[in-house]
PDB file of C-alpha atoms in Angstrom:
ATOM      1  CA  MET N  12       0.300  -0.068   0.117  1.00 51.00           C
ATOM      2  CA  ALA N  13       1.367   3.302  -0.895  1.00 52.00           C
ATOM      3  CA  ALA N  14       1.717   6.324   1.860  1.00 51.00           C
ATOM      4  CA  SER N  15      -0.596   8.718   1.267  1.00 46.00           C
ATOM      5  CA  LYS N  16       0.470  12.672   0.819  1.00 49.00           C
ATOM      6  CA  HIS N  17      -1.634  15.163   2.245  1.00 47.00           C
ATOM      7  CA  VAL N  18      -1.920  18.025   0.019  1.00 47.00           C
ATOM      8  CA  LYS N  19      -2.720  21.461   0.844  1.00 48.00           C
ATOM      9  CA  GLU N  20      -5.102  23.484  -0.618  1.00 49.00           C
ATOM     10  CA  PRO N  21      -4.558  27.459  -1.462  1.00 51.00           C
ATOM     11  CA  LEU N  22      -5.902  29.564   1.538  1.00 50.00           C
ATOM     12  CA  ALA N  23      -8.147  32.262   0.310  1.00 50.00           C
ATOM     13  CA  SER N  24      -7.273  35.579  -0.261  1.00 47.00           C
ATOM     14  CA  GLY N  25      -7.405  37.409   3.455  1.00 47.00           C
ATOM     15  CA  GLU N  26      -7.395  34.141   5.395  1.00 46.00           C
ATOM     16  CA  ARG N  27      -3.824  32.929   7.145  1.00 48.00           C
ATOM     17  CA  GLN N  28      -2.752  29.180   8.706  1.00 47.00           C
ATOM     18  CA  GLY N  29      -2.064  29.373  12.230  1.00 47.00           C
ATOM     19  CA  ARG N  30      -2.261  26.254  14.546  1.00 46.00           C
ATOM     20  CA  ARG N  31      -5.715  26.655  15.280  1.00 47.00           C
ATOM     21  CA  GLY N  32      -6.741  26.178  11.651  1.00 48.00           C
ATOM     22  CA  VAL N  33      -7.763  29.042   9.631  1.00 45.00           C
ATOM     23  CA  ARG N  34      -9.527  32.145  10.692  1.00 46.00           C
ATOM     24  CA  PRO N  35     -10.081  35.148   7.762  1.00 49.00           C
ATOM     25  CA  GLY N  36      -8.246  38.111   8.240  1.00 47.00           C
ATOM     26  CA  ALA N  37      -5.989  36.944  11.008  1.00 45.00           C
ATOM     27  CA  ARG N  38      -2.367  37.536  11.283  1.00 46.00           C
ATOM     28  CA  ARG N  39       0.576  36.028  13.247  1.00 43.00           C
ATOM     29  CA  GLY N  40       1.009  37.386  16.203  1.00 46.00           C
ATOM     30  CA  ASP N  41      -2.811  38.853  16.232  1.00 49.00           C
ATOM     31  CA  ASN N  42      -3.710  38.965  20.069  1.00 49.00           C
ATOM     32  CA  ALA N  43      -6.650  41.053  19.283  1.00 45.00           C
ATOM     33  CA  ALA N  44      -8.551  37.348  18.810  1.00 52.00           C
ATOM     34  CA  MET N  45      -7.813  36.869  22.599  1.00 59.00           C
ATOM     35  CA  GLY N  46      -9.987  39.260  24.276  1.00 79.00           C
ATOM     36  CA  PRO N  47     -13.161  41.411  24.121  1.00 90.00           C
ATOM     37  CA  LYS N  48     -14.064  42.826  21.035  1.00 94.00           C
ATOM     38  CA  LEU N  49     -16.466  45.584  20.038  1.00 95.00           C
ATOM     39  CA  ARG N  50     -18.028  45.663  16.646  1.00 97.00           C
ATOM     40  CA  LEU N  51     -18.920  48.942  14.609  1.00 97.00           C
ATOM     41  CA  LEU N  52     -19.833  50.312  10.918  1.00 98.00           C
ATOM     42  CA  LEU N  53     -17.121  52.355   9.298  1.00 98.00           C
ATOM     43  CA  ASN N  54     -18.407  53.736   6.273  1.00 97.00           C
ATOM     44  CA  GLY N  55     -20.721  51.415   5.964  1.00 97.00           C
ATOM     45  CA  GLU N  56     -18.751  48.286   6.345  1.00 97.00           C
ATOM     46  CA  PRO N  57     -18.505  46.210   9.735  1.00 97.00           C
ATOM     47  CA  ARG N  58     -15.334  46.126  11.654  1.00 96.00           C
ATOM     48  CA  GLU N  59     -14.187  44.771  15.021  1.00 97.00           C
ATOM     49  CA  LEU N  60     -11.604  46.694  17.349  1.00 97.00           C
ATOM     50  CA  PRO N  61     -10.477  45.645  21.018  1.00 96.00           C
ATOM     51  CA  ALA N  62     -12.800  46.529  23.718  1.00 96.00           C
ATOM     52  CA  GLY N  63     -12.087  50.198  24.993  1.00 95.00           C
ATOM     53  CA  ALA N  64     -10.813  51.257  21.757  1.00 97.00           C
ATOM     54  CA  ASP N  65     -10.792  54.831  20.768  1.00 98.00           C
ATOM     55  CA  VAL N  66     -10.889  57.101  17.063  1.00 98.00           C
ATOM     56  CA  SER N  67      -6.971  57.324  17.461  1.00 97.00           C
ATOM     57  CA  ALA N  68      -7.191  53.362  17.223  1.00 97.00           C
ATOM     58  CA  LEU N  69      -9.521  53.578  14.585  1.00 97.00           C
ATOM     59  CA  LEU N  70      -7.695  55.769  12.578  1.00 97.00           C
ATOM     60  CA  GLU N  71      -3.981  54.076  13.470  1.00 97.00           C
ATOM     61  CA  THR N  72      -5.681  50.514  12.483  1.00 95.00           C
ATOM     62  CA  GLU N  73      -6.929  51.775   9.405  1.00 96.00           C
ATOM     63  CA  GLY N  74      -3.496  53.400   8.393  1.00 95.00           C
ATOM     64  CA  LEU N  75      -4.897  57.044   8.672  1.00 95.00           C
ATOM     65  CA  ALA N  76      -3.675  58.363  11.791  1.00 94.00           C
ATOM     66  CA  THR N  77      -1.134  60.630   9.751  1.00 92.00           C
ATOM     67  CA  ARG N  78      -4.371  61.927   7.129  1.00 91.00           C
ATOM     68  CA  ARG N  79      -6.275  64.950   7.635  1.00 91.00           C
ATOM     69  CA  VAL N  80      -9.250  63.161   8.142  1.00 95.00           C
ATOM     70  CA  ALA N  81     -13.040  64.238   9.484  1.00 96.00           C
ATOM     71  CA  VAL N  82     -14.452  61.807  11.744  1.00 97.00           C
ATOM     72  CA  GLU N  83     -18.230  61.682  12.764  1.00 98.00           C
ATOM     73  CA  VAL N  84     -19.086  58.993  15.383  1.00 98.00           C
ATOM     74  CA  ASN N  85     -23.220  58.373  15.722  1.00 98.00           C
ATOM     75  CA  GLY N  86     -23.974  61.625  13.607  1.00 97.00           C
ATOM     76  CA  ASP N  87     -21.807  63.745  15.769  1.00 97.00           C
ATOM     77  CA  ILE N  88     -18.046  64.996  14.754  1.00 97.00           C
ATOM     78  CA  VAL N  89     -15.826  64.522  16.901  1.00 98.00           C
ATOM     79  CA  PRO N  90     -12.609  66.896  16.485  1.00 96.00           C
ATOM     80  CA  ARG N  91      -9.278  65.921  16.160  1.00 95.00           C
ATOM     81  CA  SER N  92      -8.420  67.235  19.539  1.00 96.00           C
ATOM     82  CA  ARG N  93     -10.354  64.710  20.726  1.00 97.00           C
ATOM     83  CA  HIS N  94      -9.709  61.438  19.115  1.00 97.00           C
ATOM     84  CA  ALA N  95      -7.441  60.146  21.503  1.00 96.00           C
ATOM     85  CA  GLY N  96     -10.147  60.294  24.601  1.00 96.00           C
ATOM     86  CA  HIS N  97     -13.554  59.586  22.430  1.00 98.00           C
ATOM     87  CA  ARG N  98     -14.124  56.035  23.286  1.00 98.00           C
ATOM     88  CA  LEU N  99     -15.953  53.493  20.726  1.00 98.00           C
ATOM     89  CA  ALA N 100     -18.659  51.413  21.540  1.00 97.00           C
ATOM     90  CA  ASP N 101     -20.527  48.122  20.120  1.00 97.00           C
ATOM     91  CA  GLY N 102     -22.781  49.360  17.466  1.00 97.00           C
ATOM     92  CA  ASP N 103     -21.242  52.586  17.119  1.00 98.00           C
ATOM     93  CA  ARG N 104     -21.751  53.823  13.396  1.00 98.00           C
ATOM     94  CA  VAL N 105     -18.457  55.797  11.851  1.00 98.00           C
ATOM     95  CA  GLU N 106     -18.012  58.042   9.234  1.00 98.00           C
ATOM     96  CA  ILE N 107     -14.879  58.760   8.197  1.00 97.00           C
ATOM     97  CA  VAL N 108     -14.209  61.342   5.238  1.00 95.00           C
ATOM     98  CA  HIS N 109     -10.297  62.407   3.816  1.00 86.00           C
ATOM     99  CA  ALA N 110      -9.693  65.989   3.140  1.00 73.00           C
ATOM    100  CA  LEU N 111      -8.777  66.872  -0.393  1.00 77.00           C
ATOM    101  CA  GLY N 112      -7.214  69.918  -1.178  1.00 75.00           C
ATOM    102  CA  GLY N 113      -6.621  71.663  -4.786  1.00 72.00           C
ATOM    103  CA  GLY N 114      -7.295  74.395  -6.577  1.00 63.00           C
TER     104      GLY N 114
END
């Protein structure tokens, strides 16, 4: 009887293989899966962040920390000076708009 070989199938886009199997979007060293999360809508798209995250953490996660953006949480504008202190809550609706310059 011939030895069978285990053939791995390629992972779908956005999936990573770990010791405990495949988790969509998971990355090596991703400890966010270990603790409580909050779920919100960002520009109409679902997102998950660690519980207790603020607007600054969201901007950092989205790669927008250094960009000029306007942030609205549940219909209220959050000034840049309050990004670090404005905690996000489960179910929040966040809109981020990029400021564009030109003439």
